[in-house]
Amino acid sequence: MGQQTSTAQQTNDRARQIVVAVSAVVAVVGSFIGSGAAGGTQIQNASNGALAADATLIAPGGSAFSIWSVIYLGLMAYAVWQFLPAQKTAPRHRLLGYPAAASLLLNAAWILSIQFDLLWLSVPIIIALLAVLARIFVLMLHNKPLNTLDAVVTDGTMGLYLGWVCVATAANIAAVLVASGFGGFGLNANAWAVVVLAVAAAVGIALAVYGRGRLSPTASLCWGLAWVAAARLTGDLLSTPAAIAAIVGVVVVIAVTVATRLRASRG
């Protein structure tokens, strides 16, 4: 009976590893489509430019999206890492595997929704992606990395992924609202931008506190906010209030992360 259980578990472990690896390949293929390299339309040009850098006051500057190169590289490294024998039966990877695969498939689904001009569909997809990444973050916090390399490849990659998607979710929702003609309930665009950026910064603070000063979510979230500021100061859609809100958000999130990390190290 015990042998049968062991064999079944080994089969389940191998299936999980294969699902994660295949999902990573699907996500990378989706990224090529979204970049325009595989015949698709670049994300900033798809859906009538709804996600372009000058579409809303929350949109990051175009260079901000270079962070995806780092995230995708990390995701591919994670797919290989979790496939190695040492990770096959590791309890934390048994917990993380399928949520990670779900995040990769949701990422590809989001790109497809934009490619097919289904901008409204992109919102529930990216919210689901954010929820899955938040779940992964919680699981990582409660299940320590196996070693330093695991911390870098798994926690570092997923942290960057989460922080960026926090900013991307805000930008995505703003793009859909603007494209649908949302009137702002009497508030002007600058006021809404400040409110949304403040919420994004609050999320960054929450991640820093709950994550005991994890650096990777802060790095990518602040990268996104910094590029929002750059776009509002130098791009085609200028907004001093939005730029100031984004800059203040960066400073506050970094300060809280550093303070929390120092406190955790002393404890």
Steps between C-alpha positions, in 0.01 A plus 500: 500500500783735596682423175188582298463831682864583434466415132184709469672794667798472268263503204322807639831675557615434144164615361526824699851567371393439141195727535718783634758456225238493222324803650829689501548425130144619428567822691822567314333438165228741609766757583641476146152554361447798730833651398410477132792265435276205409253675274287654773436867570712669763302539821524879492353504149231235552140577603519839325794606714305476827813387684744743340719720719288805420159330529439581867672684783572165668681346203876444553745619238580252227844409635338373820395184320863391461455350847308219330830376356629449855173345619477258207863401543427431866187302415692280258770452764229405749350250255839332466578527872178334613563220249826396665492182715564688827181704453283212382384399846562827684183596693523868407519421129209262531304798636633757253496298179140520385442862610818593309368317194168681534677836508691415183185396314311808621787713374467347155121537513536869583721555196252320278211710632688816400601353164135427418391847615305354792610776735210444739603135540854599596377642833365181660801312362756734653307514829505119508873510424558744785300278738703192401829686546385626839426140597846395383651780708320374811610143434863609457492690827368199690732249332865601515724461195714188486820700459632832368457397136138405564446837665640683198337293225162435661437780749688765305322424173152472649555815704594699190202352319261600781631855540477574129152350465381728783590802287379335179160427655449866590610610153280236333186599691564868431543424129170313484314777683641772273430294188139448614449875553492498880417850623676485836196578718587868487870459585748606235765268356779639718306433819421145392864439409615614845243275669591194294874554546446541874318166505786338306749638752281375787510152346879529483512594867276206589725261307808641673351466847338161448806371314736624773691720260522276193696695240377358169133612518613847604757516218253427221211699646721805548646450152147524361412807707825671403418451132153641557670810638740516205216472250301777670799734512649444154244315287213616282250488787635728771375516859699651783258373771522142371879520472533631856264232632703228326831636631369529855371144468844375399671676790249382760491137383880477495526662843245263652667198337844592632368579849301176513794294377733652761246438774457139388876440493537632854210289626 
